[in-house]
Structure formats: structure tokens, C-alpha cells
mmCIF file of C-alpha atoms in Angstrom:
data_model
loop_
_atom_site.group_PDB
_atom_site.id
_atom_site.type_symbol
_atom_site.label_atom_id
_atom_site.label_comp_id
_atom_site.label_asym_id
_atom_site.label_seq_id
_atom_site.Cartn_x
_atom_site.Cartn_y
_atom_site.Cartn_z
ATOM 1 C CA MET A 1 106.059 128.236 133.028
ATOM 2 C CA TYR A 2 105.606 126.757 129.543
ATOM 3 C CA LEU A 3 107.023 123.407 130.647
ATOM 4 C CA ARG A 4 104.759 123.415 133.703
ATOM 5 C CA CYS A 5 101.723 123.980 131.452
ATOM 6 C CA PHE A 6 103.013 121.211 129.207
ATOM 7 C CA ALA A 7 103.216 118.854 132.212
ATOM 8 C CA VAL A 8 99.680 119.694 133.360
ATOM 9 C CA TYR A 9 98.320 119.155 129.823
ATOM 10 C CA TYR A 10 100.240 115.911 129.536
ATOM 11 C CA ASP A 11 98.861 114.586 132.826
ATOM 12 C CA ALA A 12 95.278 115.622 132.069
ATOM 13 C CA VAL A 13 94.973 114.807 128.359
ATOM 14 C CA VAL A 14 97.806 112.620 127.119
ATOM 15 C CA GLU A 15 98.426 110.231 130.022
ATOM 16 C CA PRO A 16 94.889 108.771 130.093
ATOM 17 C CA ALA A 17 95.091 107.964 126.376
ATOM 18 C CA LEU A 18 98.570 106.477 126.631
ATOM 19 C CA ASP A 19 97.664 104.417 129.683
ATOM 20 C CA ARG A 20 95.148 102.460 127.618
ATOM 21 C CA LEU A 21 97.777 101.722 124.967
ATOM 22 C CA SER A 22 100.247 100.608 127.632
ATOM 23 C CA SER A 23 97.844 98.165 129.271
ATOM 24 C CA SER A 24 99.012 94.550 129.231
ATOM 25 C CA ALA A 25 95.805 93.654 127.370
ATOM 26 C CA ALA A 26 95.991 96.499 124.816
ATOM 27 C CA SER A 27 95.303 95.515 121.228
ATOM 28 C CA LEU A 28 93.764 97.014 118.079
ATOM 29 C CA GLN A 29 90.713 98.180 120.004
ATOM 30 C CA GLU A 30 92.877 100.397 122.211
ATOM 31 C CA ILE A 31 94.606 101.866 119.161
ATOM 32 C CA GLU A 32 91.223 102.677 117.646
ATOM 33 C CA GLN A 33 89.998 104.062 120.968
ATOM 34 C CA TYR A 34 93.102 106.249 121.305
ATOM 35 C CA PHE A 35 92.268 108.039 118.060
ATOM 36 C CA GLU A 36 88.540 108.268 118.770
ATOM 37 C CA THR A 37 89.068 109.658 122.268
ATOM 38 C CA GLN A 38 91.450 112.333 121.038
ATOM 39 C CA ILE A 39 89.154 113.251 118.126
ATOM 40 C CA ALA A 40 86.195 113.504 120.516
ATOM 41 C CA LEU A 41 88.209 115.831 122.768
ATOM 42 C CA ALA A 42 89.066 118.018 119.783
ATOM 43 C CA GLU A 43 85.422 118.008 118.739
ATOM 44 C CA GLN A 44 84.303 119.045 122.243
ATOM 45 C CA SER A 45 86.729 121.950 122.341
ATOM 46 C CA GLY A 46 85.633 123.066 118.886
ATOM 47 C CA LEU A 47 87.161 122.606 115.473
ATOM 48 C CA PRO A 48 89.248 123.955 114.038
ATOM 49 C CA GLY A 49 90.939 123.971 117.378
ATOM 50 C CA PRO A 50 94.285 124.614 118.966
ATOM 51 C CA GLY A 51 95.480 121.089 118.159
ATOM 52 C CA CYS A 52 97.458 118.968 120.565
ATOM 53 C CA MET A 53 99.858 120.866 122.800
ATOM 54 C CA VAL A 54 102.490 118.170 122.270
ATOM 55 C CA ALA A 55 102.124 118.329 118.483
ATOM 56 C CA ASN A 56 102.267 122.109 118.663
ATOM 57 C CA ALA A 57 105.382 121.931 120.837
ATOM 58 C CA ALA A 58 107.016 119.591 118.332
ATOM 59 C CA THR A 59 106.589 122.030 115.475
ATOM 60 C CA GLU A 60 106.664 125.408 117.197
ATOM 61 C CA THR A 61 108.754 125.260 120.362
ATOM 62 C CA ALA A 62 111.020 122.208 120.257
ATOM 63 C CA PRO A 63 113.109 123.383 117.285
ATOM 64 C CA HIS A 64 114.209 126.376 119.381
ATOM 65 C CA ASP A 65 114.157 125.031 122.938
ATOM 66 C CA ASP A 66 116.142 122.009 124.127
ATOM 67 C CA MET A 67 113.934 121.347 127.163
ATOM 68 C CA ALA A 68 110.765 121.355 125.069
ATOM 69 C CA ALA A 69 112.504 119.153 122.495
ATOM 70 C CA GLU A 70 113.310 116.637 125.223
ATOM 71 C CA GLU A 71 109.682 116.581 126.405
ATOM 72 C CA VAL A 72 108.508 115.962 122.836
ATOM 73 C CA ARG A 73 111.122 113.236 122.355
ATOM 74 C CA LEU A 74 109.982 111.498 125.551
ATOM 75 C CA HIS A 75 106.362 111.767 124.456
ATOM 76 C CA MET A 76 107.070 110.292 121.027
ATOM 77 C CA LYS A 77 108.962 107.429 122.650
ATOM 78 C CA ARG A 78 106.074 106.736 125.019
ATOM 79 C CA LEU A 79 103.492 107.000 122.229
ATOM 80 C CA THR A 80 105.490 104.668 120.000
ATOM 81 C CA THR A 81 105.994 102.237 122.885
ATOM 82 C CA GLY A 82 102.242 102.234 123.568
ATOM 83 C CA PHE A 83 101.422 101.513 119.941
ATOM 84 C CA SER A 84 104.136 98.858 119.879
ATOM 85 C CA ASN A 85 102.666 97.221 122.981
ATOM 86 C CA ALA A 86 99.203 97.074 121.421
ATOM 87 C CA LEU A 87 100.636 95.714 118.172
ATOM 88 C CA ASP A 88 102.626 93.054 120.047
ATOM 89 C CA ASN A 89 99.316 91.799 121.433
ATOM 90 C CA ALA A 90 97.347 92.234 118.197
ATOM 91 C CA ALA A 91 99.906 90.690 115.844
ATOM 92 C CA PRO A 92 102.417 88.616 117.804
ATOM 93 C CA ASN A 93 103.346 86.623 114.687
ATOM 94 C CA LEU A 94 104.347 89.728 112.724
ATOM 95 C CA PRO A 95 108.127 90.223 112.740
ATOM 96 C CA ILE A 96 109.251 92.610 115.471
ATOM 97 C CA GLU A 97 110.846 94.953 112.928
ATOM 98 C CA GLU A 98 107.512 95.306 111.161
ATOM 99 C CA ARG A 99 105.595 95.886 114.401
ATOM 100 C CA GLU A 100 108.125 98.581 115.346
ATOM 101 C CA ALA A 101 107.794 100.217 111.925
ATOM 102 C CA LEU A 102 103.992 100.202 112.252
ATOM 103 C CA ALA A 103 104.244 101.707 115.753
ATOM 104 C CA ASP A 104 106.488 104.472 114.378
ATOM 105 C CA PHE A 105 103.996 105.061 111.565
ATOM 106 C CA LEU A 106 101.072 105.327 114.005
ATOM 107 C CA ALA A 107 102.962 107.808 116.194
ATOM 108 C CA SER A 108 103.801 109.960 113.165
ATOM 109 C CA PHE A 109 100.246 109.668 111.877
ATOM 110 C CA ALA A 110 98.895 110.772 115.280
ATOM 111 C CA GLN A 111 101.008 113.916 115.244
ATOM 112 C CA GLY A 112 99.841 114.717 111.717
ATOM 113 C CA LEU A 113 96.210 114.126 112.655
ATOM 114 C CA TRP A 114 96.454 116.569 115.560
ATOM 115 C CA SER A 115 97.987 119.151 113.217
ATOM 116 C CA LEU A 116 95.124 118.547 110.783
ATOM 117 C CA SER A 117 92.664 119.233 113.606
ATOM 118 C CA ARG A 118 93.874 122.829 113.516
ATOM 119 C CA THR A 119 92.617 123.236 109.945
ATOM 120 C CA VAL A 120 89.259 121.443 109.736
ATOM 121 C CA SER A 121 85.872 122.213 111.221
ATOM 122 C CA ASP A 122 84.271 118.830 110.496
ATOM 123 C CA PRO A 123 85.358 116.009 112.845
ATOM 124 C CA SER A 124 84.288 113.432 110.267
ATOM 125 C CA ILE A 125 87.406 114.399 108.303
ATOM 126 C CA LEU A 126 89.570 113.380 111.255
ATOM 127 C CA ARG A 127 87.580 110.197 111.786
ATOM 128 C CA LEU A 128 87.907 109.277 108.117
ATOM 129 C CA GLN A 129 91.685 109.689 108.330
ATOM 130 C CA ALA A 130 91.848 107.573 111.492
ATOM 131 C CA THR A 131 89.585 104.922 109.993
ATOM 132 C CA THR A 132 91.767 104.780 106.902
ATOM 133 C CA ALA A 133 94.932 104.369 108.966
ATOM 134 C CA ILE A 134 93.330 101.630 111.084
ATOM 135 C CA SER A 135 92.045 99.841 107.962
ATOM 136 C CA LEU A 136 95.523 99.888 106.437
ATOM 137 C CA LEU A 137 96.956 98.647 109.724
ATOM 138 C CA LYS A 138 94.449 95.791 109.936
ATOM 139 C CA GLU A 139 95.159 94.833 106.336
ATOM 140 C CA ARG A 140 98.891 94.827 106.984
ATOM 141 C CA ILE A 141 98.797 92.726 110.142
ATOM 142 C CA SER A 142 96.355 90.202 108.672
ATOM 143 C CA LYS A 143 98.863 89.112 106.007
#
């Protein structure tokens, strides 16, 4: 039943955000929009909130359940691939290894941000973190 709930959550909440990142035209704007959309959803449900079910699964369920661990692994791969796609479009001249490292960073940052959403009541804290990450990303890819 847990994995069925996970699938429903994934289809309703995660897929729409990842679809934008996976678009052939995705760029920095879609990365920024990914974070803003997810923050707005957290804000609508009330902060501090339950966090992201995928992030919660990664820290609470996956260490003890192989099937949940596989779902989290697939999600992280898809999230990283989406960020990588957007970065390929935004910074095609950046070496591939660097774009992949930045995509990995963004995926890790996203999971941390959703964990943070469980501890703060002010969404501006989440937005400040996302803005900082995007600013650092823009600085890095502009070099």
C-alpha cells in the first residue's frame, strides 16, 4: 500500500515538475520554476509541513526497504537527468563533467530543501535558499 501511495504522489506532484525539466527547451528558467512550484505547494499545504514524500522515503523508509530504496533511486536519477537536461541547454559550452556535477548538486539540494520545509514556517526561508542556489549556479555557468 505504501508503494501505491508513493506512485500516486509521484504522478500527482513530482511528475508535473519533472516534466518541465525534461522538456527539450528546458533551461535555467525551468530549474527556477521547479523550485518555486514545489515551494508554493509546500506553502499551500502549510509550513512546517510533511515535506516531500520522496525525500521522506529517502530518509525514513528506503534504508529499511529495498523496494522503497529502488523508487527513491529511480526518482533521484530522473531528477538529476532533468536538471542535467536543463543545464545542457543553459550552458552547452560548460564541460559535460561539470554540468553533471551541477545536476547532482541540484538534486541533492532539492532533497535538502524539502527536508528543511519540515522545520520552517516561513516560506521566504525556502525561497532564499533556492535563490542562493540558483545565484551560485548562474555564477558558475557564466564563467
